[in-house]
Every structure is written in C-alpha cells, then in structure tokens.
Tab-separated table of C-alpha atoms in Angstrom:
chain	number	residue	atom	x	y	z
A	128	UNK	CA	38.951	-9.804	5.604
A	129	UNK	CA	40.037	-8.613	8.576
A	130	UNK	CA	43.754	-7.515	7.521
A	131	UNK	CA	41.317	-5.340	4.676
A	132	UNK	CA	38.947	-3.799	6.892
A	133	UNK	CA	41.873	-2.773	8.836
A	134	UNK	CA	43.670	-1.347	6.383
A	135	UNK	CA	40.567	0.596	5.118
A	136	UNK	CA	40.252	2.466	8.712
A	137	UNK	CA	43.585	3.171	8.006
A	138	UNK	CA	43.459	4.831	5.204
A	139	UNK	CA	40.637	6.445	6.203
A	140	UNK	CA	41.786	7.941	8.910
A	141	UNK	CA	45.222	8.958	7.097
A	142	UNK	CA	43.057	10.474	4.008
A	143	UNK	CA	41.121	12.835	6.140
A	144	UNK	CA	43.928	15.123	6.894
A	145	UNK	CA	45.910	14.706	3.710
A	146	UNK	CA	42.918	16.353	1.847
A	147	UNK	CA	42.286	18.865	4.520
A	148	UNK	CA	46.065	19.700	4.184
A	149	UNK	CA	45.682	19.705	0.486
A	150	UNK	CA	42.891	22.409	0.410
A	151	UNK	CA	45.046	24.839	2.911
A	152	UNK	CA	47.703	24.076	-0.026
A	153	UNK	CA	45.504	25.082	-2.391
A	154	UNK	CA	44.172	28.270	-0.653
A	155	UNK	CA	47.851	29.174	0.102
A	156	UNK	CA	48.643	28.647	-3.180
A	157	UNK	CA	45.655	30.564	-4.714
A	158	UNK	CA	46.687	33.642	-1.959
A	159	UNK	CA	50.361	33.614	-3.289
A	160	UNK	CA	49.772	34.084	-6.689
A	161	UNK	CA	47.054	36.655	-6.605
A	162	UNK	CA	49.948	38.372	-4.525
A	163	UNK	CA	52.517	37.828	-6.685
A	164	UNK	CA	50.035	39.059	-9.739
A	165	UNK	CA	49.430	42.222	-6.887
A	166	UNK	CA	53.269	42.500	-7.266
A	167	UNK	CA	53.804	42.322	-10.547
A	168	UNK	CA	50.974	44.801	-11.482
A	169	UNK	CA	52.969	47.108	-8.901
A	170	UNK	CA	56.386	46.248	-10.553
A	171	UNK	CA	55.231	47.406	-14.332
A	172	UNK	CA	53.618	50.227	-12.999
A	173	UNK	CA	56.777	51.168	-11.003
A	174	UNK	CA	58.617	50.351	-14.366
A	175	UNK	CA	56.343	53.011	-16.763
A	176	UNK	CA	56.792	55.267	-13.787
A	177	UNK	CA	60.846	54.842	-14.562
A	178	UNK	CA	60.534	54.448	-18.157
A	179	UNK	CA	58.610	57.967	-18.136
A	180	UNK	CA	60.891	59.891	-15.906
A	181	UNK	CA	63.710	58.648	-18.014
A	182	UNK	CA	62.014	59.637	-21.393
A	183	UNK	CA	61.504	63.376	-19.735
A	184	UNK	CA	64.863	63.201	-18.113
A	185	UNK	CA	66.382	62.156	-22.045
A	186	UNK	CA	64.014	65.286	-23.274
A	187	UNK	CA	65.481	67.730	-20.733
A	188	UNK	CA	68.826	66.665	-21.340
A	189	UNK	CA	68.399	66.731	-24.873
A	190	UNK	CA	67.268	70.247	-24.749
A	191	UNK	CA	69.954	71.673	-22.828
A	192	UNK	CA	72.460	69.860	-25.140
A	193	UNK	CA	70.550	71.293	-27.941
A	194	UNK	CA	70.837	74.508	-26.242
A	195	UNK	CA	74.118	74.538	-25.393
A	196	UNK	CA	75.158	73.467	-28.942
A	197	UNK	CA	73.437	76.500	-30.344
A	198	UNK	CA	75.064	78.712	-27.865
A	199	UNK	CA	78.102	77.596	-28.961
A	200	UNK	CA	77.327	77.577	-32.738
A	201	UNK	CA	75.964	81.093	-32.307
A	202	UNK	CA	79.105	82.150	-30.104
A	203	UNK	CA	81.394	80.389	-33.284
A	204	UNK	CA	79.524	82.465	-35.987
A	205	UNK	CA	79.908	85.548	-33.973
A	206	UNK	CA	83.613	85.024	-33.336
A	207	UNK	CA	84.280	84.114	-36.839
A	208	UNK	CA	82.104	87.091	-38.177
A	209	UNK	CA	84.596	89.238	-35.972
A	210	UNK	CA	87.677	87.346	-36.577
A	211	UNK	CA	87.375	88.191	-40.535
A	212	UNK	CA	86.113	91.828	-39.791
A	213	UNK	CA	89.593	92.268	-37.773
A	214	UNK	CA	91.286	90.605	-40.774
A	215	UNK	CA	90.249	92.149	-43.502
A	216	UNK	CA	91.029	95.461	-41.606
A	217	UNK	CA	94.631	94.177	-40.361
A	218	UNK	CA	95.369	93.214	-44.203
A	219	UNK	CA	93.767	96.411	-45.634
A	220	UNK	CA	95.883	98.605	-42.913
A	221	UNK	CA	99.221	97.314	-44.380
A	222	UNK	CA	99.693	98.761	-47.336
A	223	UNK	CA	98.365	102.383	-46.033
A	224	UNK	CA	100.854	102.096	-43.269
A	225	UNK	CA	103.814	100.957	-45.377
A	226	UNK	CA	103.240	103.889	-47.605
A	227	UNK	CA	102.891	106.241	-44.494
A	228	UNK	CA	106.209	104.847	-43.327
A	229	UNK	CA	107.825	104.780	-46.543
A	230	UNK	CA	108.785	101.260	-46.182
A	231	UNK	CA	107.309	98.100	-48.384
A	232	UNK	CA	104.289	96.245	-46.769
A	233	UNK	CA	106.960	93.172	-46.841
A	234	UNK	CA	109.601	94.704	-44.398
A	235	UNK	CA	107.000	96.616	-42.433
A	236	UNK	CA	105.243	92.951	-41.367
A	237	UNK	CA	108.942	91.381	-41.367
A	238	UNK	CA	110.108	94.195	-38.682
A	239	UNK	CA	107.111	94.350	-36.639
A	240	UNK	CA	107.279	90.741	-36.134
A	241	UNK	CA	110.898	90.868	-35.516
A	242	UNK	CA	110.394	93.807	-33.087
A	243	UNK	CA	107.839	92.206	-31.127
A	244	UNK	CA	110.732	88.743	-30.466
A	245	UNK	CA	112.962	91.868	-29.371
A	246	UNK	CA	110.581	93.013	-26.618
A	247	UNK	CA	110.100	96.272	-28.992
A	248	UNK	CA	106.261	97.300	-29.131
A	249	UNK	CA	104.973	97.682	-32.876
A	250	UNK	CA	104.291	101.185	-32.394
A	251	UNK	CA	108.619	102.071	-31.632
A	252	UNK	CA	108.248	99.991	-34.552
A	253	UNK	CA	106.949	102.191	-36.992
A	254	UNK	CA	107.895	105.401	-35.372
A	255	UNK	CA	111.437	103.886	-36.268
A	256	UNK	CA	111.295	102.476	-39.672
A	257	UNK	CA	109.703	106.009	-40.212
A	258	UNK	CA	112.551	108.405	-38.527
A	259	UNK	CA	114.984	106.056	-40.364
A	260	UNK	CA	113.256	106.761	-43.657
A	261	UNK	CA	113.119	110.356	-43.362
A	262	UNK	CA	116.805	110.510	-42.478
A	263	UNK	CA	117.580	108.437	-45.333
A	264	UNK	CA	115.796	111.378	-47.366
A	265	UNK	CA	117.280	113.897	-45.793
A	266	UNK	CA	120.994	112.483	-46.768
A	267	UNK	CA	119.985	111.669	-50.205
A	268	UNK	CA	118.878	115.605	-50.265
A	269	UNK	CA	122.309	117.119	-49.116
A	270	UNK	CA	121.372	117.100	-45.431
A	271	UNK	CA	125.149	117.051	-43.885
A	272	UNK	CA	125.056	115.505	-40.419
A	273	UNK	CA	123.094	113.145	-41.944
A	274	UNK	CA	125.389	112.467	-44.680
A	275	UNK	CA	128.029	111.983	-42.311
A	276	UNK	CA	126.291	109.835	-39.607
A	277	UNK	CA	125.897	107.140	-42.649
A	278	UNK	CA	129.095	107.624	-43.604
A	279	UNK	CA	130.532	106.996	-40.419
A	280	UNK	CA	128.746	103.709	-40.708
A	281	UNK	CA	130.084	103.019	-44.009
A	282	UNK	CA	126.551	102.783	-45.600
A	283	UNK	CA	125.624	103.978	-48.588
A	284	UNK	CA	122.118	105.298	-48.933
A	285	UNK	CA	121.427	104.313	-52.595
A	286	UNK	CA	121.818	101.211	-54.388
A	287	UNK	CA	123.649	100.317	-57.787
A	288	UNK	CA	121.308	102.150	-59.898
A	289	UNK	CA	121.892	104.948	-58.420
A	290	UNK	CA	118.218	104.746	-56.462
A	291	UNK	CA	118.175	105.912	-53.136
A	292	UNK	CA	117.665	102.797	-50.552
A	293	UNK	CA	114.675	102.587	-48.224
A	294	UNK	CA	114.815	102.034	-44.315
A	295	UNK	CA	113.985	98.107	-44.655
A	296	UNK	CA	117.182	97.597	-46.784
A	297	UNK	CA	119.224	99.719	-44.569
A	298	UNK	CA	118.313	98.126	-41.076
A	299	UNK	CA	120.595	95.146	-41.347
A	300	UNK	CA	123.897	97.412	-42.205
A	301	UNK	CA	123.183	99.681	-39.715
A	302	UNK	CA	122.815	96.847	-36.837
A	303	UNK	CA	126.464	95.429	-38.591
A	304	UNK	CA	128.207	98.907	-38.180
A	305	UNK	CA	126.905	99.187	-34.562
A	306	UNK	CA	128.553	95.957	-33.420
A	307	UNK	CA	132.188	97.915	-34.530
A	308	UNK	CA	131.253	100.692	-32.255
A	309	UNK	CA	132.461	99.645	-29.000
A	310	UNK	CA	130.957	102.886	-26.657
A	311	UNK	CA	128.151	102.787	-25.492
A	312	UNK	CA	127.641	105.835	-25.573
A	313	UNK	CA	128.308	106.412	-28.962
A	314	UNK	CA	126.232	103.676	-29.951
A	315	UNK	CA	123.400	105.670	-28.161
A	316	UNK	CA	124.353	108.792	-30.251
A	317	UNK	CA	124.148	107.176	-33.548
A	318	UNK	CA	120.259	105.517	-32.528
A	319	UNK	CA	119.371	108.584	-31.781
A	320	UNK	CA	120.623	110.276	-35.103
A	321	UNK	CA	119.361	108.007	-37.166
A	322	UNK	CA	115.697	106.822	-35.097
A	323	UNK	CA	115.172	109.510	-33.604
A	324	UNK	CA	113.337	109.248	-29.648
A	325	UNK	CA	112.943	105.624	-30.538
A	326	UNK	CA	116.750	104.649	-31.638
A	327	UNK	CA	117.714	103.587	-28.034
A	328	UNK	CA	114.368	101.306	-27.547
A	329	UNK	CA	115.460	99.422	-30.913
A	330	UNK	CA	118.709	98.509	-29.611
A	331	UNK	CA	117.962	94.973	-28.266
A	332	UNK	CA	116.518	94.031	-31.954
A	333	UNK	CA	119.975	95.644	-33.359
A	334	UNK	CA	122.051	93.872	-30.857
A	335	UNK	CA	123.199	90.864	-32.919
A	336	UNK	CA	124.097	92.377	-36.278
A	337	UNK	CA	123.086	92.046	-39.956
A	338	UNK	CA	122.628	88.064	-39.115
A	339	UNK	CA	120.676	88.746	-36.093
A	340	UNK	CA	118.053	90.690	-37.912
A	341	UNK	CA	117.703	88.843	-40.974
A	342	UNK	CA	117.032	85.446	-38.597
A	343	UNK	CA	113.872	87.192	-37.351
A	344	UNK	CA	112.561	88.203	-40.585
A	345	UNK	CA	113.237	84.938	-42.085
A	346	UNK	CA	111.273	83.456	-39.367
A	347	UNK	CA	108.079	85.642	-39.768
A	348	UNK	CA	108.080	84.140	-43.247
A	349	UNK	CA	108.353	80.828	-41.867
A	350	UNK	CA	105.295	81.182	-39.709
A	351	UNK	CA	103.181	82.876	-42.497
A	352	UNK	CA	102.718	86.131	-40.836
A	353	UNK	CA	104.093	88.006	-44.192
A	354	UNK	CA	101.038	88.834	-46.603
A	355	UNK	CA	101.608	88.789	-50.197
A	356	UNK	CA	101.124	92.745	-52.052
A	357	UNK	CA	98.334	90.582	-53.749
A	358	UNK	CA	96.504	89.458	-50.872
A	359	UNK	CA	97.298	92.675	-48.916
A	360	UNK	CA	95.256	94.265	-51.968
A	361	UNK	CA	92.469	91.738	-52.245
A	362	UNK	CA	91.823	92.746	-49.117
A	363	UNK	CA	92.081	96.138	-49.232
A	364	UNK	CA	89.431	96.007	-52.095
A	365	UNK	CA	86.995	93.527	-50.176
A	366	UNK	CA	87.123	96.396	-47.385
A	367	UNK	CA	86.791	99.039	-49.521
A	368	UNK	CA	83.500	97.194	-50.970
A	369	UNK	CA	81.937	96.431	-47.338
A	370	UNK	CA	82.291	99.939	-46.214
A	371	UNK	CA	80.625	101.301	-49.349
A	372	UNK	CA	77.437	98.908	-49.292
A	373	UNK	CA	77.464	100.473	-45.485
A	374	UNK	CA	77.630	104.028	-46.739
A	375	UNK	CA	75.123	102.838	-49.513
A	376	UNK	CA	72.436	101.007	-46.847
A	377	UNK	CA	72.901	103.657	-44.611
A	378	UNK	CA	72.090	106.238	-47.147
A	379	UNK	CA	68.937	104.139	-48.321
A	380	UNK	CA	67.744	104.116	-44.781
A	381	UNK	CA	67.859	107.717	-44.315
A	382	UNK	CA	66.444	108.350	-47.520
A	383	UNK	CA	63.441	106.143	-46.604
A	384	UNK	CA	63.010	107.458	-43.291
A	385	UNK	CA	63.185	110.828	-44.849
A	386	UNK	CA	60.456	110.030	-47.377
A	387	UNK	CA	58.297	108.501	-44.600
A	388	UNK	CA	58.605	110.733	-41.603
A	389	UNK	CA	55.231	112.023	-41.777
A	390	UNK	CA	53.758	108.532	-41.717
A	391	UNK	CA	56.302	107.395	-38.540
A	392	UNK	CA	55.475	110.272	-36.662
A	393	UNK	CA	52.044	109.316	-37.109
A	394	UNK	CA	52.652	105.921	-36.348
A	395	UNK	CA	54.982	106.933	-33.060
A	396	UNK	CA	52.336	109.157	-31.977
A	397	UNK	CA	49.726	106.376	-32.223
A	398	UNK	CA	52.193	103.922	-30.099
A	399	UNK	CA	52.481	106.246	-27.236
A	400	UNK	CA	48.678	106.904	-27.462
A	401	UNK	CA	47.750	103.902	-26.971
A	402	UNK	CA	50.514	102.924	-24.292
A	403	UNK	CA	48.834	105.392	-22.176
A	404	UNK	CA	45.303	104.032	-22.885
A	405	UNK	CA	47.013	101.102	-22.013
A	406	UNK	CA	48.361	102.018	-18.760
A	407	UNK	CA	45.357	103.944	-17.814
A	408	UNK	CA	43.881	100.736	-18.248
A	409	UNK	CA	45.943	98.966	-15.998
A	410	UNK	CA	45.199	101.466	-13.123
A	411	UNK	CA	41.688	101.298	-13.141
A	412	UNK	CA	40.654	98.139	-13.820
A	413	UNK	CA	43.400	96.379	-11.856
A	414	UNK	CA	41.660	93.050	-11.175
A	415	UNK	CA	40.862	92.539	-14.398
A	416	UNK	CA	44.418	93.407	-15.976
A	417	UNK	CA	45.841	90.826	-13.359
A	418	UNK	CA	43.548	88.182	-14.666
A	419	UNK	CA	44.354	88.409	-18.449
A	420	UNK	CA	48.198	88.104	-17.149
A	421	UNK	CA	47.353	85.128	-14.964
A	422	UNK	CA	45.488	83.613	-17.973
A	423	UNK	CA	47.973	83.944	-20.309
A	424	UNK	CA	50.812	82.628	-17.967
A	425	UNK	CA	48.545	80.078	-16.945
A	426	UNK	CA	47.520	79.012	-20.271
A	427	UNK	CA	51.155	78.538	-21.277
A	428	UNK	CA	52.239	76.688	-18.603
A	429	UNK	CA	49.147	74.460	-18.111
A	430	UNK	CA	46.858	74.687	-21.350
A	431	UNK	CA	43.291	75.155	-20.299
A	432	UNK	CA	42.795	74.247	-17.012
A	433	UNK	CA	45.962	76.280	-15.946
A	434	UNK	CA	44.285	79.396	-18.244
A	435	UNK	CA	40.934	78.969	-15.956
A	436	UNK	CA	43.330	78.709	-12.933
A	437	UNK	CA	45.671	81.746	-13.668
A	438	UNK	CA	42.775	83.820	-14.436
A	439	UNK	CA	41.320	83.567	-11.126
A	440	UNK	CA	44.774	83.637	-9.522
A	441	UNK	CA	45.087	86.952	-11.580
A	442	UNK	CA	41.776	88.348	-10.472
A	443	UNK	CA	41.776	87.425	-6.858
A	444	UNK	CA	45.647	88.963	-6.764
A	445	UNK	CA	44.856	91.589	-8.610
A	446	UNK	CA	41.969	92.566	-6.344
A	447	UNK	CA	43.746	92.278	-3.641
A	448	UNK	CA	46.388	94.694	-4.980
A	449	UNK	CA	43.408	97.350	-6.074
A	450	UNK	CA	42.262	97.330	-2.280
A	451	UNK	CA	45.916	98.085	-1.452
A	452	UNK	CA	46.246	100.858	-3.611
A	453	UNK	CA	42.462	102.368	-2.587
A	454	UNK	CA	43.362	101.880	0.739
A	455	UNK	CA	46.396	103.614	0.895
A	456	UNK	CA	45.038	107.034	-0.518
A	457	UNK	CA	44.457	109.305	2.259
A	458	UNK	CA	43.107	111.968	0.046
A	459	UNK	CA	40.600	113.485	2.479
A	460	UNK	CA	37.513	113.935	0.017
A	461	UNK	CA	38.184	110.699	-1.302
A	462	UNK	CA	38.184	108.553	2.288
A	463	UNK	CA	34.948	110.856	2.951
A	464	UNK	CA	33.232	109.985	-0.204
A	465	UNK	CA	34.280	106.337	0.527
A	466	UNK	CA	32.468	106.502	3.717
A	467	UNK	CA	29.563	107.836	2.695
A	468	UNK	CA	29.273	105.182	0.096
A	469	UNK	CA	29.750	102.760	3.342
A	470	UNK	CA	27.169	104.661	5.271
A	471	UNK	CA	24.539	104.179	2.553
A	472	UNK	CA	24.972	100.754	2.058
A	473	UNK	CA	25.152	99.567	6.269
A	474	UNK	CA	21.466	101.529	6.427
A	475	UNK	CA	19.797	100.158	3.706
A	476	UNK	CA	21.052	96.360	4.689
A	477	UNK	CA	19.494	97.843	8.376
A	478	UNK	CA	16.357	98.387	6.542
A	479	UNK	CA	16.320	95.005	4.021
A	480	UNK	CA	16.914	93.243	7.874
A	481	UNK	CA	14.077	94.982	9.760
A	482	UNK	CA	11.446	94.765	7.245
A	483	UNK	CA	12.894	91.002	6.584
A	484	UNK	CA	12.257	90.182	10.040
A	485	UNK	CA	14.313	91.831	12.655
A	486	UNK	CA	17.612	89.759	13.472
A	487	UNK	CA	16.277	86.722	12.132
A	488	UNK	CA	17.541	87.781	8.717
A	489	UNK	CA	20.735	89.743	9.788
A	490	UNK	CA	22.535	87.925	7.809
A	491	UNK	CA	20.918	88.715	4.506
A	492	UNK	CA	22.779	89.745	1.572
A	493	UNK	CA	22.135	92.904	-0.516
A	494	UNK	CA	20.642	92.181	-3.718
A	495	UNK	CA	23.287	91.790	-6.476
A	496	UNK	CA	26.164	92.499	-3.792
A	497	UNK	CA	26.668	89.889	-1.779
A	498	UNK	CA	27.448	91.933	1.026
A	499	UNK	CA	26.199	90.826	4.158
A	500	UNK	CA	24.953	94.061	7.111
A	501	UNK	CA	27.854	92.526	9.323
A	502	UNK	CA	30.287	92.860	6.558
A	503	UNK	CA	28.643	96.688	5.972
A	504	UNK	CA	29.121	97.385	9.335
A	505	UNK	CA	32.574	96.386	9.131
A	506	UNK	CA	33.670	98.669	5.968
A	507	UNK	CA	31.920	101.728	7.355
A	508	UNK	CA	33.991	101.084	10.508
A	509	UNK	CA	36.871	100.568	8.232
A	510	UNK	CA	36.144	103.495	5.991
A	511	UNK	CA	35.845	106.302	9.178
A	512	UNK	CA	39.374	105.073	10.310
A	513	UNK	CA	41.057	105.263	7.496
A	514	UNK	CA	38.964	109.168	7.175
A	515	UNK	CA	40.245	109.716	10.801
A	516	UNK	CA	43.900	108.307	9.662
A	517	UNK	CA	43.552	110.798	6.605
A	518	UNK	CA	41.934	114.069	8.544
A	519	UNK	CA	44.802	113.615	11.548
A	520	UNK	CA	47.882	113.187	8.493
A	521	UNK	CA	46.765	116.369	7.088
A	522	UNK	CA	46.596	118.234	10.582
A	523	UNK	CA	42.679	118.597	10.276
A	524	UNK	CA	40.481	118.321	13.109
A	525	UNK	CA	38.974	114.944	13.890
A	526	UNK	CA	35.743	113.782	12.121
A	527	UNK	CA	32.642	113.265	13.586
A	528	UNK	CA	30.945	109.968	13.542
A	529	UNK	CA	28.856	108.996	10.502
A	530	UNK	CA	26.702	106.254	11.902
C-alpha cells in the first residue's frame, strides 16, 4: 500500500503540469489557426485583387490589339482601294500611250521595262520609240536623209507585204547595225538621226545588239509585267465606267443642291444663328456653361456620381473663370457701376448689423446672399481699386472715395 500511495503522489504531482502544459497547447493552437484563417482570408483577397487586375489588364490589352488590328485592316483596305485605283489607271494608260507613240501596247511595256534594266528613264523611253516612229514615217514618205540613214543600216522600213514596219520591230536591227559601226562618233550621229535628243541616252540599252534587246523583252514577259490587248481593254472599260458614275453622282449632287438651295440657305442661316445664341450663351452665363461640360465629362467617365462631381467642378471653375473675365475689364463706367453695386450692399449689411445688435451680429449674412458685412467691406475695397486701376489706365484723374 505504500509502493501505491507513492506512486499516486507521483502521478499527481507529474499530472498537474502536463494538463497545465496541455491547455497553453491548446490556446497556442487555437491562436495559430485563427491566424492562419487571418492569413488565408488575406491571401484570397490578395488573389481577387490579382485575378481582377489581370482580367482589366487582359481587357486593356485586348482593346489595343483590337485596335491595332483595325488600324491595320483599315490601313489594308485603304492601300488596296488605292493600289487598284493606280491599276486600273496604269492598264487603261497603255493603250492611249501606245497609240500616241505609234507603237503596240506589247512593245511599249516590253521597252519600258527593258529601258528601265538599261538605266534609261521611261519617259527617254517614249520620247524615243516616238522620234523613231516618226522617222520611220518620214522614210516611208520619200523623206531622203531619212531614207538614207536606214539604208546605211541596211534596214528596211517595211515588211514582206509591203507594210511599212513600226519602231518596236525596228529597235533590234538598228542596235545590230550599230555594233558594225566602230566610231563613236558616228554611232552618236546615227542616235541622233534616228531618236532624235534622246538617241544618245538609249545607247546603253542598244549596246549589246539585236540579242541584247530581245533578252530584256523576253524577260518582262517572264515576270508578267506585259498586259494582254484584252486585259489592257478590260481595263480601260472598267475606268471608263468609274469615271462616268463620278461625272453621273457628281451631276446628281449638283442638281440636288440646285433644287434645294433655298431650303440650305435657310438651314445654314439657322446654324450660324444659333451658334451665336450659343456663344452668347457661353459668355454670359459662364458658370453655368462650365457645369453642363463638367457634367457631361463627368458623367462619362464616372456615371452618376462623377456627373454630380463634374458639375460642381464645372460650376466652381467656371465661376472662377467669370470673376476673371469681370475682373479684368477696366471699362471705367463699368468698375464704377460695380462699385456702386458694392457700396449699396456694405451699407445696408451696416444697417441689418446695427439694428441686429451692434457688433454682436457683424457677422450676419444678407438675406438670400450669403454675403457676410466683412466680406462687403472687402468687395467695395476691391471694387474702388480696380476703379482707381481703371481711372489711372485711361489717364483720368483719381476717384474719390465711395465709402
């Protein structure tokens, strides 16, 4: 029994702080989990706080993308819509030119291609294939020196049936005759003769003979830079078309303006009307103008409450600007009207005061005004500077006081 008892103080003694130390575990435990609830609460609030920036951040980016891809869509449409204006022209100007030059659309695009590999501009171009041309004529007429300077050559200027040959045809023998003329200068001579001003500048794309030439005109067919007569006309009619629907809505809109110009001048007469009722508007009732701007800003930005916001914003700015402007006019009867208005009002807040009860009531407001007699006192002060200002800017005398 004694071993028992023993053992019982024991245990006694050991339980005591085992179940003290078990409650501090428990409080500790209890502490760390309402702070680790405390944290988590923070965390997913932190983490809708990202997840929202990141949604607006995904809408902004998403509307500048969207932005920028209509840009660039608009930019395409407008290039396109100008690339096919500049084509149908470019096609339609062939076959006018090649007649003009007296060549076929075919060697005029083969040439002008081949020119341009030659460092020849299109323009010596066309000035050539047209001197040639008209040389070639001239010949075929019973012009002598030009006679001769193709016979020199050893060219004839007609063909097997007797037709007489056009410049395109006769390029490539005239560039194979040159290469047996071994002067320079002669070489020169014979350009000249048969180009005209531009012979000499067409002497690089005559340089290697009949081969030389026909290469480059090969090659513009090659890269598809030849139109077809057929397309050359399609297009030709497609521009013809456009330009008379132009003619044709231009024609319509002058004949409707025409048959309503009394009612436009009416209705231009009215505009300017009331854009100067407007702007009268504007100057006298300045505050008020200010504050249907600030609402309207305001209620775009920030619905409502950013209306009721922008509105005072508005008035308080606009205010603010009136007193500038009234400020700033140093008309002479105006400032003295203006201080007689001030003058009136400081005696009659002297007389609500005094029969209120001497000093007592000093700082008593007018009725309906809200202007206190120090702030009276302070405007007619105000007002007889800015009188003085105005009487001493005109050269006038100086004003009496107007207490």
């Amino acid at each position: 029994m004694g071993l028992v008892a023993s053992l019982r103080a024991v245990l006694s003694l050991e339980t005591g702080p085992f179940q003290k130390n078990m409650a501090l575990a428990e409080v500790e435990s209890e502490r760390l989990r309402k702070s680790m609830e405390k944290t988590g609460r923070a965390a997913g609030k932190t983490g809708d706080q990202a997840y929202d920036a990141g949604e607006k951040i995904g809408k902004m980016v998403r509307h500048i993308a969207g932005n920028v891809i209509s840009f660039q869509l608009n930019d395409l449409t407008n290039r396109l819509k100008s690339a096919v204006a500049q084509g149908l022209e470019y096609a339609s100007s062939l076959g006018e030119t090649s007649q003009q030059l007296g060549v076929s659309s075919k060697a005029m695009q083969e040439y002008r291609y081949a020119a341009s590999q030659a460092g020849v501009s299109q323009d010596e171009m066309d000035a050539g294939l047209s001197k040639l041309n008209k040389t070639i004529g001239e010949a075929a007429m019973g012009g002598k020196s030009q006679a001769a300077a193709f016979e020199k050559l050893g060219i004839s200027i007609r063909d097997a049936n007797g037709h007489v040959r056009d410049a395109g045809d006769v390029i490539p023998e005239v560039a194979q005759a040159l290469q047996r003329i071994h002067s320079p200068a002669e070489r020169a001579a014979v350009l000249v003769e048969l180009f005209g001003k531009s012979g000499q500048k067409l002497a690089p794309l005559l340089a290697d003979g009949a081969a030389g030439v026909n290469d480059l005109r090969q090659a513009a067919h090659q890269l598809g830079l030849v139109l077809s007569e057929d397309q050359i006309q399609r297009a030709d009619a497609t521009a013809d078309k456009i330009s008379a629907l132009n003619q044709a809505l231009s024609a319509h809109i002058a004949s409707t303006v025409a048959d309503n110009a009394n009612a436009i001048l009416q209705l231009a007469n009215a505009l300017a009307i009331g854009a100067g009722r407007a702007a009268q508007f504007a100057s006298k009732y300045t505050a008020a103008t200010s504050a249907m701007g600030g609402a309207i800003a305001g209620g775009r930005i920030g619905g409502l409450p950013g209306a009721i916001i922008g509105t005072v914003g508005g008035y308080v700015g606009g205010s603010m600007i009136a007193q500038a402007a009234e400020d700033s006019n140093m008309d002479i009867r105006f400032r003295t009207q203006k201080l007689k208005v001030a003058t009136a009002q400081f005696r009659r807040m002297q007389a609500e005061n005094k029969n209120g009860g001497g000093s007592l009531f000093s700082i008593r407001k007018e009725s309906g005004t809200g202007v206190t007699e120090t702030g009276a006192r302070t405007e007619m002060l105000k007002q007889l500077g800015l009188l003085k200002q105005a009487m001493r800017g005109s050269g006038s005398a100086s004003g009496g006081s107007a207490s």
